[in-house]
Short mmCIF file of C-alpha atoms and ligand atoms in Angstrom, two decimals:
data_model
loop_
_atom_site.label_atom_id
_atom_site.label_comp_id
_atom_site.label_asym_id
_atom_site.label_seq_id
_atom_site.Cartn_x
_atom_site.Cartn_y
_atom_site.Cartn_z
CA MET I 28 -21.10 -2.92 17.00
CA PRO I 29 -20.94 0.72 18.19
CA TRP I 30 -18.60 2.49 15.80
CA PRO I 31 -16.51 5.46 16.84
CA GLU I 32 -17.99 8.63 15.37
CA ARG I 33 -15.16 8.71 12.82
CA ALA I 34 -13.71 5.42 11.60
CA ALA I 35 -11.71 3.77 8.88
CA VAL I 36 -13.49 0.43 8.96
CA VAL I 37 -11.31 -2.37 7.58
CA ASP I 38 -12.99 -5.62 6.55
CA LEU I 39 -10.47 -8.40 7.14
CA ALA I 40 -12.66 -10.77 5.10
CA ALA I 41 -12.10 -8.48 2.10
CA ILE I 42 -8.33 -8.62 2.69
CA ARG I 43 -8.46 -12.42 2.82
CA HIS I 44 -10.62 -12.56 -0.32
CA ASN I 45 -8.15 -10.33 -2.18
CA VAL I 46 -5.17 -12.37 -1.01
CA ARG I 47 -6.78 -15.64 -2.08
CA HIS I 48 -7.48 -14.11 -5.49
CA LEU I 49 -3.91 -12.84 -5.82
CA VAL I 50 -2.45 -16.15 -4.64
CA GLU I 51 -4.44 -17.92 -7.37
CA THR I 52 -3.40 -15.37 -9.98
CA ALA I 53 0.28 -15.58 -9.07
CA ALA I 54 0.54 -19.37 -8.69
CA PRO I 55 2.89 -21.13 -8.85
CA ALA I 56 4.72 -17.98 -7.71
CA LYS I 57 4.25 -17.12 -4.02
CA VAL I 58 2.77 -13.91 -2.67
CA MET I 59 4.54 -11.32 -0.55
CA ALA I 60 1.99 -9.07 1.19
CA VAL I 61 3.42 -5.55 1.14
CA VAL I 62 2.34 -3.96 4.43
CA LYS I 63 4.61 -0.91 4.49
CA ALA I 64 3.17 2.44 5.58
CA ASP I 65 0.95 0.71 8.14
CA ALA I 66 -0.46 -1.46 5.37
CA TYR I 67 -1.33 1.59 3.22
CA GLY I 68 -3.21 2.96 6.21
CA HIS I 69 -5.13 -0.24 6.94
CA GLY I 70 -3.07 -1.42 9.96
CA ALA I 71 0.10 -3.46 9.40
CA ALA I 72 -0.22 -6.21 12.00
CA GLN I 73 -3.91 -6.85 11.37
CA VAL I 74 -3.47 -6.96 7.60
CA ALA I 75 -0.33 -9.09 7.88
CA ARG I 76 -2.14 -11.71 9.97
CA ALA I 77 -5.14 -11.75 7.63
CA ALA I 78 -2.90 -12.02 4.56
CA LEU I 79 -0.85 -14.87 6.02
CA SER I 80 -3.99 -16.73 7.02
CA ALA I 81 -5.26 -16.45 3.42
CA GLY I 82 -2.13 -17.83 1.80
CA ALA I 83 0.48 -15.08 1.58
CA SER I 84 3.94 -16.51 2.31
CA TRP I 85 6.02 -13.40 2.86
CA LEU I 86 5.65 -9.87 4.19
CA GLY I 87 7.31 -6.84 2.65
CA VAL I 88 8.03 -3.41 4.14
CA ALA I 89 10.19 -0.46 3.21
CA HIS I 90 11.92 0.16 6.54
CA ILE I 91 13.60 -2.11 9.06
CA SER I 92 11.61 -0.30 11.76
CA GLU I 93 8.39 -1.48 10.12
CA ALA I 94 9.69 -5.06 10.07
CA LEU I 95 10.66 -4.89 13.74
CA ALA I 96 7.18 -3.68 14.66
CA LEU I 97 5.71 -6.76 12.96
CA ARG I 98 8.09 -9.02 14.87
CA GLU I 99 7.12 -7.24 18.11
CA ALA I 100 3.49 -8.01 17.25
CA GLY I 101 4.47 -11.68 17.29
CA ILE I 102 4.51 -12.24 13.53
CA GLU I 103 7.12 -14.83 12.54
CA ALA I 104 6.66 -15.09 8.76
CA PRO I 105 9.55 -14.20 6.45
CA ILE I 106 9.84 -10.40 6.15
CA LEU I 107 11.84 -8.37 3.65
CA ALA I 108 12.78 -4.72 4.27
CA TRP I 109 14.37 -2.85 1.37
CA LEU I 110 14.90 0.85 2.05
CA HIS I 111 17.79 1.79 4.31
CA THR I 112 20.12 4.60 5.29
CA PRO I 113 23.42 4.39 7.12
CA SER I 114 21.37 5.05 10.30
CA SER I 115 19.19 1.96 9.82
CA ASP I 116 19.47 -0.64 12.57
CA PHE I 117 20.90 -3.54 10.59
CA SER I 118 21.88 -5.34 13.82
CA ALA I 119 18.31 -5.32 15.06
CA ALA I 120 17.11 -6.59 11.68
CA LEU I 121 19.59 -9.44 11.81
CA ALA I 122 18.68 -10.32 15.39
CA ALA I 123 14.99 -10.34 14.45
CA GLY I 124 15.55 -12.55 11.42
CA VAL I 125 14.50 -9.90 8.91
CA ASP I 126 15.66 -10.35 5.31
CA LEU I 127 17.29 -7.26 3.83
CA GLY I 128 17.10 -5.82 0.36
CA VAL I 129 20.57 -4.61 -0.63
CA SER I 130 21.45 -2.23 -3.44
CA GLY I 131 25.19 -1.83 -2.83
CA TRP I 132 26.54 0.23 0.05
CA GLU I 133 24.47 -1.64 2.65
CA LEU I 134 26.57 -4.78 2.21
CA ASP I 135 29.42 -3.51 4.42
CA TYR I 136 27.03 -2.51 7.21
CA ILE I 137 25.23 -5.84 7.08
CA VAL I 138 28.44 -7.84 7.01
CA ALA I 139 29.67 -5.92 10.07
CA ALA I 140 26.44 -6.76 11.92
CA ALA I 141 26.69 -10.40 10.87
CA ARG I 142 30.29 -10.62 12.05
CA ALA I 143 29.36 -9.14 15.44
CA GLN I 144 26.44 -11.53 15.89
CA GLU I 145 28.24 -14.52 14.36
CA ARG I 146 25.17 -15.16 12.33
CA PRO I 147 24.75 -14.90 8.55
CA ALA I 148 22.40 -12.23 7.18
CA ARG I 149 19.79 -13.16 4.60
CA VAL I 150 19.91 -10.69 1.74
CA HIS I 151 18.09 -10.02 -1.52
CA LEU I 152 20.26 -8.20 -4.05
CA LYS I 153 18.44 -5.49 -5.97
CA ILE I 154 19.15 -4.48 -9.53
CA ASP I 155 17.93 -1.21 -11.02
CA THR I 156 16.50 -2.32 -14.35
CA GLY I 157 15.10 1.08 -15.23
CA LEU I 158 13.19 2.73 -12.39
CA GLY I 159 16.15 4.83 -11.37
CA ARG I 160 15.59 4.57 -7.62
CA ASN I 161 17.26 1.89 -5.48
CA GLY I 162 19.21 -1.03 -6.86
CA SER I 163 22.63 -1.65 -8.29
CA THR I 164 23.30 -0.19 -11.73
CA ALA I 165 23.83 -2.73 -14.48
CA ALA I 166 27.44 -1.53 -14.69
CA ALA I 167 28.10 -2.28 -11.00
CA TRP I 168 26.13 -5.55 -10.88
CA ASP I 169 28.96 -7.92 -11.71
CA ALA I 170 31.25 -6.58 -8.99
CA PHE I 171 28.37 -6.29 -6.51
CA VAL I 172 27.34 -9.91 -6.99
CA GLY I 173 30.98 -11.03 -6.73
CA ASP I 174 31.35 -9.14 -3.48
CA ALA I 175 28.18 -10.63 -2.02
CA ILE I 176 29.11 -14.17 -3.04
CA SER I 177 32.54 -13.87 -1.45
CA GLN I 178 30.92 -12.70 1.81
CA GLN I 179 28.59 -15.68 1.48
CA ASP I 180 31.62 -17.94 1.14
CA GLU I 181 32.92 -16.44 4.40
CA GLY I 182 29.67 -17.43 6.09
CA LEU I 183 28.50 -13.86 6.71
CA LEU I 184 25.69 -13.70 4.18
CA ARG I 185 23.15 -15.83 2.44
CA VAL I 186 22.13 -14.41 -0.92
CA VAL I 187 18.58 -15.78 -0.89
CA GLY I 188 16.94 -13.47 -3.39
CA LEU I 189 17.33 -11.16 -6.36
CA PHE I 190 14.81 -8.48 -7.15
CA THR I 191 13.92 -5.39 -9.12
CA HIS I 192 11.01 -2.95 -9.20
CA LEU I 193 8.96 -1.96 -12.24
CA ALA I 194 8.28 1.61 -13.34
CA VAL I 195 5.26 1.46 -15.63
CA ALA I 196 3.48 -1.82 -14.93
CA ASP I 197 0.23 0.09 -14.40
CA GLU I 198 0.29 0.80 -18.15
CA PRO I 199 0.58 -2.80 -19.40
CA ALA I 200 1.17 -1.92 -23.06
CA ARG I 201 4.36 0.01 -22.41
CA ARG I 202 7.56 -1.49 -23.79
CA GLU I 203 9.71 -0.41 -20.87
CA THR I 204 8.41 -3.30 -18.78
CA ASP I 205 9.68 -5.78 -21.39
CA GLU I 206 13.05 -4.07 -21.28
CA GLN I 207 13.12 -4.16 -17.48
CA LEU I 208 12.26 -7.86 -17.44
CA ASP I 209 14.96 -8.61 -20.06
CA ARG I 210 17.54 -6.83 -17.91
CA PHE I 211 16.32 -8.65 -14.82
CA ARG I 212 16.64 -12.05 -16.48
CA GLU I 213 20.19 -11.15 -17.54
CA ALA I 214 21.06 -10.07 -14.00
CA VAL I 215 19.64 -13.31 -12.59
CA ALA I 216 21.63 -15.42 -15.07
CA LEU I 217 24.80 -13.57 -14.20
CA ALA I 218 24.29 -14.04 -10.45
CA GLU I 219 23.48 -17.71 -10.83
CA ASP I 220 26.59 -18.22 -12.95
CA ALA I 221 28.56 -16.53 -10.16
CA GLY I 222 27.29 -19.10 -7.68
CA ALA I 223 24.09 -17.61 -6.22
CA ASP I 224 21.72 -20.37 -5.09
CA LEU I 225 18.46 -18.44 -4.93
CA GLU I 226 15.25 -19.10 -3.03
CA VAL I 227 13.35 -16.31 -4.76
CA ARG I 228 13.54 -14.04 -7.79
CA HIS I 229 10.95 -11.25 -7.68
CA ALA I 230 9.91 -8.27 -9.79
CA ALA I 231 6.13 -7.87 -9.87
CA ASN I 232 4.06 -5.33 -7.95
CA THR I 233 0.25 -5.41 -8.04
CA PRO I 234 -0.19 -4.23 -11.64
CA ALA I 235 2.42 -6.67 -12.96
CA THR I 236 0.91 -9.48 -10.90
CA LEU I 237 -2.44 -8.81 -12.56
CA SER I 238 -1.29 -8.08 -16.11
CA ARG I 239 2.12 -9.68 -16.68
CA PRO I 240 2.42 -13.39 -15.87
CA ASP I 241 5.93 -13.22 -17.37
CA ALA I 242 6.90 -10.98 -14.44
CA HIS I 243 5.83 -13.41 -11.70
CA PHE I 244 9.11 -15.36 -11.32
CA ASP I 245 9.10 -17.07 -7.85
CA LEU I 246 7.39 -14.37 -5.81
CA VAL I 247 5.18 -11.34 -6.39
CA ARG I 248 5.15 -8.31 -4.09
CA VAL I 249 1.57 -7.08 -3.85
CA GLY I 250 0.48 -4.02 -1.94
CA LEU I 251 -2.48 -2.18 -3.48
CA GLY I 252 -4.28 -5.34 -4.56
CA LEU I 253 -4.38 -6.66 -0.98
CA TYR I 254 -6.47 -3.67 -0.09
CA GLY I 255 -8.83 -4.39 -2.96
CA LEU I 256 -7.89 -1.38 -5.09
CA SER I 257 -7.13 -1.22 -8.79
CA PRO I 258 -3.80 0.06 -10.06
CA PHE I 259 -5.26 0.57 -13.54
CA GLU I 260 -6.96 3.75 -14.72
CA ASP I 261 -9.47 1.84 -16.88
CA GLN I 262 -10.35 -1.07 -14.57
CA THR I 263 -12.27 -1.00 -11.31
CA SER I 264 -11.76 -3.19 -8.28
CA ALA I 265 -14.76 -5.26 -9.31
CA ASP I 266 -13.37 -5.68 -12.84
CA LEU I 267 -10.30 -7.26 -11.24
CA GLY I 268 -12.22 -9.45 -8.79
CA LEU I 269 -11.05 -7.38 -5.83
CA ARG I 270 -13.00 -5.94 -2.88
CA PRO I 271 -11.98 -2.57 -1.37
CA ALA I 272 -11.28 -3.29 2.29
CA MET I 273 -11.47 0.20 3.80
CA THR I 274 -14.62 2.25 4.40
CA LEU I 275 -14.16 5.80 5.68
CA ARG I 276 -17.25 6.83 7.55
CA THR I 277 -18.54 9.25 10.14
CA ARG I 278 -21.81 10.84 11.22
CA VAL I 279 -23.37 14.15 10.25
CA ALA I 280 -22.41 16.72 12.91
CA ALA I 281 -24.93 19.42 11.97
CA CYS I 282 -27.80 19.79 9.53
CA LYS I 283 -29.25 23.25 9.01
CA GLU I 284 -31.39 25.24 6.63
CA VAL I 285 -29.77 28.34 5.16
CA PRO I 286 -31.01 31.07 2.79
CA ALA I 287 -29.75 31.80 -0.73
CA GLY I 288 -26.45 33.66 -0.64
CA GLN I 289 -24.97 31.73 2.29
CA GLY I 290 -21.19 31.45 1.94
CA VAL I 291 -19.67 28.10 2.89
CA SER I 292 -16.31 27.49 4.56
CA TYR I 293 -13.05 29.46 4.44
CA GLY I 294 -12.68 31.74 1.46
CA LEU I 295 -16.46 31.69 0.86
CA ASN I 296 -15.76 29.95 -2.44
CA TYR I 297 -19.22 28.41 -2.47
CA ILE I 298 -22.34 30.52 -2.14
CA THR I 299 -25.76 28.88 -2.00
CA ALA I 300 -27.84 29.76 -5.05
CA ALA I 301 -31.18 29.13 -3.32
CA PRO I 302 -32.49 28.23 0.13
CA THR I 303 -31.04 24.85 0.99
CA THR I 304 -29.91 22.56 3.79
CA LEU I 305 -26.23 22.08 4.61
CA ALA I 306 -24.74 19.08 6.38
CA LEU I 307 -21.51 19.30 8.31
CA VAL I 308 -19.23 16.26 8.04
CA PRO I 309 -16.60 16.00 10.80
CA LEU I 310 -13.61 14.87 8.73
CA GLY I 311 -10.96 17.20 7.34
CA TYR I 312 -7.36 17.38 6.32
CA ALA I 313 -6.15 16.54 9.81
CA ASP I 314 -7.87 13.21 9.22
CA GLY I 315 -6.04 12.84 5.92
CA VAL I 316 -8.81 13.97 3.58
CA PRO I 317 -6.98 16.08 0.99
CA ARG I 318 -7.73 19.79 1.39
CA VAL I 319 -7.89 20.26 -2.38
CA ALA I 320 -10.57 17.59 -2.83
CA THR I 321 -13.62 19.87 -2.99
CA GLY I 322 -16.26 18.00 -4.98
CA GLY I 323 -15.36 14.65 -3.46
CA PRO I 324 -18.42 12.44 -2.81
CA VAL I 325 -20.15 11.81 0.53
CA LEU I 326 -22.94 9.24 0.78
CA ILE I 327 -25.61 10.30 3.27
CA ASP I 328 -28.96 8.57 3.68
CA GLY I 329 -28.77 6.88 0.30
CA THR I 330 -27.73 9.91 -1.74
CA THR I 331 -24.22 10.92 -2.79
CA TYR I 332 -23.45 14.63 -2.47
CA PRO I 333 -20.33 16.56 -3.50
CA VAL I 334 -18.35 18.45 -0.88
CA VAL I 335 -18.85 22.19 -1.36
CA GLY I 336 -16.42 24.93 -0.35
CA ARG I 337 -13.02 24.32 1.12
CA ILE I 338 -12.22 21.25 3.16
CA ALA I 339 -10.97 22.45 6.54
CA MET I 340 -8.76 20.82 9.16
CA ASP I 341 -11.59 19.08 10.97
CA GLN I 342 -14.65 19.34 8.79
CA MET I 343 -16.29 19.74 5.42
CA VAL I 344 -19.75 20.70 4.19
CA VAL I 345 -22.14 19.10 1.74
CA ASP I 346 -25.17 20.83 0.22
CA LEU I 347 -28.18 18.53 0.66
CA GLY I 348 -30.41 20.70 -1.51
CA PRO I 349 -33.91 21.97 -0.69
CA GLY I 350 -36.61 20.05 1.11
CA ILE I 351 -34.51 18.48 3.83
CA ALA I 352 -35.67 19.57 7.26
CA ALA I 353 -33.13 21.12 9.60
CA GLY I 354 -31.79 18.48 11.97
CA SER I 355 -33.36 15.61 10.06
CA LEU I 356 -30.04 14.07 9.10
CA LEU I 357 -28.16 14.94 12.28
CA GLY I 358 -26.20 11.81 13.22
CA ALA I 359 -26.86 10.08 9.89
CA GLU I 360 -24.03 7.92 8.62
CA ALA I 361 -21.78 9.72 6.14
CA VAL I 362 -19.54 7.52 3.97
CA LEU I 363 -16.68 9.11 2.02
CA PHE I 364 -15.52 5.92 0.36
CA GLY I 365 -15.77 2.16 0.59
CA ASP I 366 -16.78 -0.72 -1.66
CA PRO I 367 -18.80 0.55 -4.63
CA ALA I 368 -20.30 -2.94 -4.92
CA ALA I 369 -21.97 -2.17 -1.58
CA GLY I 370 -23.11 1.28 -2.72
CA ALA I 371 -20.29 3.39 -1.28
CA PRO I 372 -18.44 6.03 -3.28
CA ALA I 373 -15.16 4.75 -4.75
CA VAL I 374 -11.89 5.91 -3.26
CA GLU I 375 -10.92 6.71 -6.86
CA SER I 376 -13.51 9.52 -6.88
CA TRP I 377 -11.63 11.12 -3.98
CA ALA I 378 -8.33 10.53 -5.77
CA ALA I 379 -9.72 12.27 -8.86
CA ALA I 380 -11.01 15.19 -6.77
CA ALA I 381 -7.57 15.54 -5.20
CA GLY I 382 -5.54 15.04 -8.38
CA THR I 383 -3.86 11.96 -6.97
CA ILE I 384 -4.13 8.15 -6.93
CA ASN I 385 -6.05 5.72 -4.74
CA TYR I 386 -2.75 4.61 -3.11
CA GLU I 387 -2.26 8.06 -1.62
CA VAL I 388 -5.82 8.59 -0.39
CA VAL I 389 -6.00 5.46 1.77
CA THR I 390 -2.39 5.65 2.92
CA ARG I 391 -2.79 9.20 4.23
CA ILE I 392 -5.87 8.64 6.37
CA SER I 393 -4.34 9.94 9.58
CA PRO I 394 -3.92 8.36 13.01
CA ARG I 395 -6.70 10.62 14.31
CA VAL I 396 -9.16 8.31 12.56
CA PRO I 397 -9.57 5.11 14.59
CA ARG I 398 -9.17 1.90 12.61
CA VAL I 399 -12.03 -0.48 13.30
CA TYR I 400 -11.71 -4.10 12.21
CA ILE I 401 -14.67 -6.14 11.10
CA ASP I 402 -14.91 -9.58 9.59
CA SER I 403 -17.87 -9.76 7.24
CA GLU I 404 -17.40 -13.54 6.95
CA ALA I 405 -17.17 -14.22 10.68
CA GLY I 406 -19.41 -17.08 11.65
CA ALA I 407 -20.01 -17.93 8.01
C1 PLP O 510 5.44 -0.57 -2.49
C2 PLP O 510 6.19 -1.59 -3.22
C3 PLP O 510 5.53 -2.71 -3.78
C4 PLP O 510 4.03 -2.85 -3.80
O1 PLP O 510 3.49 -2.10 -4.88
P1 PLP O 510 1.93 -2.19 -5.24
O2 PLP O 510 1.82 -1.46 -6.52
O3 PLP O 510 1.21 -1.52 -4.12
O4 PLP O 510 1.60 -3.61 -5.34
C5 PLP O 510 6.31 -3.71 -4.32
N1 PLP O 510 7.66 -3.61 -4.35
C6 PLP O 510 8.32 -2.53 -3.87
C7 PLP O 510 9.80 -2.49 -3.94
C8 PLP O 510 7.61 -1.49 -3.31
O5 PLP O 510 8.27 -0.42 -2.85
#
């Protein structure tokens, strides 16, 4: 297949493999594929379809607008959206059959939409068990649940789920997760005593799905793992049985011999120590490669080189060393990251170079980079 000269290549077979693995790990709990932020940069509709075909039962997004885009793409699976403002289009969510995460204030808006459409809204009540972001406080939970149940009795709501979100599940030894799960179990018991007849209780993200079976409840919400990436500092994708789905690749745009003392890129922070050959790689911060990530790896013609000098808007430079003829690698494939099991640099190396996490590196690959979908199992 002719690739565009810059591409984030997404292997849908890797997504399916990861989903099957996560479905097995979570069973008997079901899997919600979290495809917010355009599926962490991988393409929401494509990933959603692949995940559903491999056994995911639900889709999760932050914003109602993201849920509506999935519906417009023809996807009919259950979808939960959980992050709202008073400007969110609750009516559209209701009309599109999107489940809504509710932390408190949203209830009035949703009830108004339900009354207007004469159709009950499906809601998942969220409790803040320690993360300090969304979710009802423990102090307000009793009244919140009472309020929701009375709207349910009026026929305006169906309280189908309860959920919470974990703060430190990527560090499995930390006690705070136990405390969060204790508080969640208490909140569930209280809601059930108040008359909630729940389809799903859910708390786990990817790290909790992989390390805390006691956090699985009825449903796990996995994002990062779908994409084949590890949430743990000390475990790789391969350690977890996951396959990174995205490969960021391009072609060398120039390859030239330079003398010792050649400055490289803005600021001239890198000066060649000896005669050498430089390769120009046409990806930069406008493509979502972090500007601070000097030293990040680029695989060219079987060798991995560090980026030298500053990363610019459109381009970066690698020093190929001596003995490489000018022009010899013009047009050669340059891979920034992909599946290390297939020889590509790990996205975690770019995260380390940028002082961030793998989540952010893939999610920020910009719309200027075409997404190309392959299926490495097609025909198999
Ligand atoms: C993003 C998100 C997830 C997915 O987290 P991962 O660590 O990527 O699995 C799950 N639940 C909520 C509420 C989220 O915001």
